[in-house]
mmCIF file of C-alpha atoms in Angstrom:
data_model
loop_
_atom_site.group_PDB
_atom_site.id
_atom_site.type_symbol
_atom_site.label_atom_id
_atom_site.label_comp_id
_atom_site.label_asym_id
_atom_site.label_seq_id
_atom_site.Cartn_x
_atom_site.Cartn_y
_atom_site.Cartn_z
ATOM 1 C CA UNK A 1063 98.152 95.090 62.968
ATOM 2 C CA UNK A 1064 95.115 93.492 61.262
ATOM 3 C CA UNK A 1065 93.669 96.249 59.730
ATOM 4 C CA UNK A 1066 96.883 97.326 57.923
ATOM 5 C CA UNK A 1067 97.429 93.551 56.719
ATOM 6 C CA UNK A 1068 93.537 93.706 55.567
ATOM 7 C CA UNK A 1069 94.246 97.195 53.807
ATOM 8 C CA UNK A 1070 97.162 95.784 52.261
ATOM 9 C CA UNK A 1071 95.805 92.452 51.292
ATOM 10 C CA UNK A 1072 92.638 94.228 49.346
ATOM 11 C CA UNK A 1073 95.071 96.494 47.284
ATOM 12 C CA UNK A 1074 97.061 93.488 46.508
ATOM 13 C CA UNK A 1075 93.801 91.753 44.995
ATOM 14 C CA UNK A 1076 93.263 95.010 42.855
ATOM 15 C CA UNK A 1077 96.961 94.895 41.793
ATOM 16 C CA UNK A 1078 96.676 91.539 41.026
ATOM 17 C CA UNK A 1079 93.254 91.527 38.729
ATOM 18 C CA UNK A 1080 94.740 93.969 36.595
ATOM 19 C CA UNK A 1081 98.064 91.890 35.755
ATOM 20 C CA UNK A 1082 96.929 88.600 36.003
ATOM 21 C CA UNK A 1083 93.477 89.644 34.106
ATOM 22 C CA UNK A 1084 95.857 91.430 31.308
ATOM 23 C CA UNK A 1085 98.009 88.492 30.890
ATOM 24 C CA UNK A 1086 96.083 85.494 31.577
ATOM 25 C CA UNK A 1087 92.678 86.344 31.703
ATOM 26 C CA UNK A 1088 92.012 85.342 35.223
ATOM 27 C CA UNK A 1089 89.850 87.082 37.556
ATOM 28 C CA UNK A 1090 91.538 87.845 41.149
ATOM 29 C CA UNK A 1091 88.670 88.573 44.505
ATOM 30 C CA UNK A 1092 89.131 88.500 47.731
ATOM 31 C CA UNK A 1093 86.474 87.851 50.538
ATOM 32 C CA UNK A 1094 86.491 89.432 53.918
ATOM 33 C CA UNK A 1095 84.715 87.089 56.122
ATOM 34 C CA UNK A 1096 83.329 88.534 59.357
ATOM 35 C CA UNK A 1097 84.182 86.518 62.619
ATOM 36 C CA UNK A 1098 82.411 82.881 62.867
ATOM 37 C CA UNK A 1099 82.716 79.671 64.420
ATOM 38 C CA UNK A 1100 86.106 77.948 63.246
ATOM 39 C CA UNK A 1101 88.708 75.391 64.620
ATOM 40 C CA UNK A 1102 90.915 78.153 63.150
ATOM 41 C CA UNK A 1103 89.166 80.792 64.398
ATOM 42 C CA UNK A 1104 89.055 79.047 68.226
ATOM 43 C CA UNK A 1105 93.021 80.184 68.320
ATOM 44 C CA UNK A 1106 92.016 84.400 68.862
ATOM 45 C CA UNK A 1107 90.925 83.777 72.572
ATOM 46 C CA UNK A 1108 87.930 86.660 72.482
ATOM 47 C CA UNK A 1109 86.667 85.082 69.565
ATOM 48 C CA UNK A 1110 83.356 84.184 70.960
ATOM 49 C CA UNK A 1111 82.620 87.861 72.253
ATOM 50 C CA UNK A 1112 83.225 89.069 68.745
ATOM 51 C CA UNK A 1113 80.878 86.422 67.204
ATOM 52 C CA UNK A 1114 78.308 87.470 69.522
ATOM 53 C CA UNK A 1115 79.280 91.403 69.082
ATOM 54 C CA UNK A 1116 79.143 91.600 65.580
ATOM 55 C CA UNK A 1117 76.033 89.212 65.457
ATOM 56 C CA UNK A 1118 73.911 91.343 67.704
ATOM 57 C CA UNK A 1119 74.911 94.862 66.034
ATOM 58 C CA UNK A 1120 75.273 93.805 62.264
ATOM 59 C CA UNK A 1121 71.989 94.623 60.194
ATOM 60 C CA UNK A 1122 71.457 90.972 59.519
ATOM 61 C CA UNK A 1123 71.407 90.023 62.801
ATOM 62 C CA UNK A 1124 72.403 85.840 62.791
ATOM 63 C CA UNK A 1125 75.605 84.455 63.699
ATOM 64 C CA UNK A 1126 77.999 83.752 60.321
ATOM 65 C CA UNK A 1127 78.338 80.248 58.971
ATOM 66 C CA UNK A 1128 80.873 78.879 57.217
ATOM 67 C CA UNK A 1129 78.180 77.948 54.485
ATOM 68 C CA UNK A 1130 77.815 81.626 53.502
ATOM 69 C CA UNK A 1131 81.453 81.916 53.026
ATOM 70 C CA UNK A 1132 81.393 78.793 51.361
ATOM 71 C CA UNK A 1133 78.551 80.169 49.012
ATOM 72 C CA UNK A 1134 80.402 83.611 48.119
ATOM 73 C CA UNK A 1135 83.121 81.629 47.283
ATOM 74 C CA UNK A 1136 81.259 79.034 44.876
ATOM 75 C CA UNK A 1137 79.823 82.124 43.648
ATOM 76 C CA UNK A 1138 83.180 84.151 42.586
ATOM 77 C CA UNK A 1139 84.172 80.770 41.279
ATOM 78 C CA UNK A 1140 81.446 80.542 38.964
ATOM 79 C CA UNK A 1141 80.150 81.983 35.216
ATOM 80 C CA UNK A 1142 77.604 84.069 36.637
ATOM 81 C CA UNK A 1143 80.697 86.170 38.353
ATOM 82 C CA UNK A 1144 82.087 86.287 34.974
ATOM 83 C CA UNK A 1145 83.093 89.784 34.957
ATOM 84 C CA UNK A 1146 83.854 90.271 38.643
ATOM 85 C CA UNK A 1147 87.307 90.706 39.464
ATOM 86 C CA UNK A 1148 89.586 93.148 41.721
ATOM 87 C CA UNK A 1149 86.464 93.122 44.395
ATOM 88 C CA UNK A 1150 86.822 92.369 47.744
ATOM 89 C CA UNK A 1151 82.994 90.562 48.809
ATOM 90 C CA UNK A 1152 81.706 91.575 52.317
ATOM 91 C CA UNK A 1153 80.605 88.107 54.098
ATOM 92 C CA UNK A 1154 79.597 89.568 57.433
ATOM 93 C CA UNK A 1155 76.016 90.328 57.264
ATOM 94 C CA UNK A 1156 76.415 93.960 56.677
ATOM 95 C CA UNK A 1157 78.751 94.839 59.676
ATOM 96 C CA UNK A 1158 81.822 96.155 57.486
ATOM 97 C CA UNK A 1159 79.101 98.991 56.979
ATOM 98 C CA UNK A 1160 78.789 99.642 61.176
ATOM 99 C CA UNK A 1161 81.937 99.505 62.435
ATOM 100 C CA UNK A 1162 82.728 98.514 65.761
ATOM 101 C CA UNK A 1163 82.302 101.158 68.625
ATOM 102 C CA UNK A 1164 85.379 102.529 70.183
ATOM 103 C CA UNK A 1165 86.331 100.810 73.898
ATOM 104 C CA UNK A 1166 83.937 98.129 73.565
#
């Protein structure tokens, strides 16, 4: 399911920083968004219970915006991230940390 694809898709970005940092000097990151507001994410029909689920128990408790993905992204993409790579960036306001309680 998702977490397998999300396990797979972080070694991938490790894989891939190492080759493509080797041969062209690029720098390969992934971010890991928790849930927010989308027109994409509107498709997952509990989406709103895990916006407000992960919102209340996360230590930052807010909702996400798309601006702080936006900004973790701006800021892989820039110099000052020069010598980032292979690093997935948490975007969830602390929650990968928690984990989600089991039945709930």
């Amino acid at each position: 399911g998702m977490s397998s694809a999300k396990a797979a898709l972080e070694a991938d970005t490790r894989t891939l920083a190492f080759e493509a940092g080797r041969r062209w000097g690029v720098r390969i990151n992934a971010i890991s968004a928790g849930p927010w507001a989308s027109r994409a994410a509107s498709a997952i029909g509990f989406i709103d219970t895990m916006i407000e689920y992960t919102s209340a128990n996360s230590p930052l408790p807010r909702p996400i915006q798309a601006t702080d993905v936006g900004h973790a992204a701006a800021f892989l993409c820039s110099p000052l991230a020069a010598a980032i790579t292979g690093s997935v960036v948490y975007v969830d306001n602390g929650y990968h940390v928690m984990g989600m309680a089991v039945g709930e």
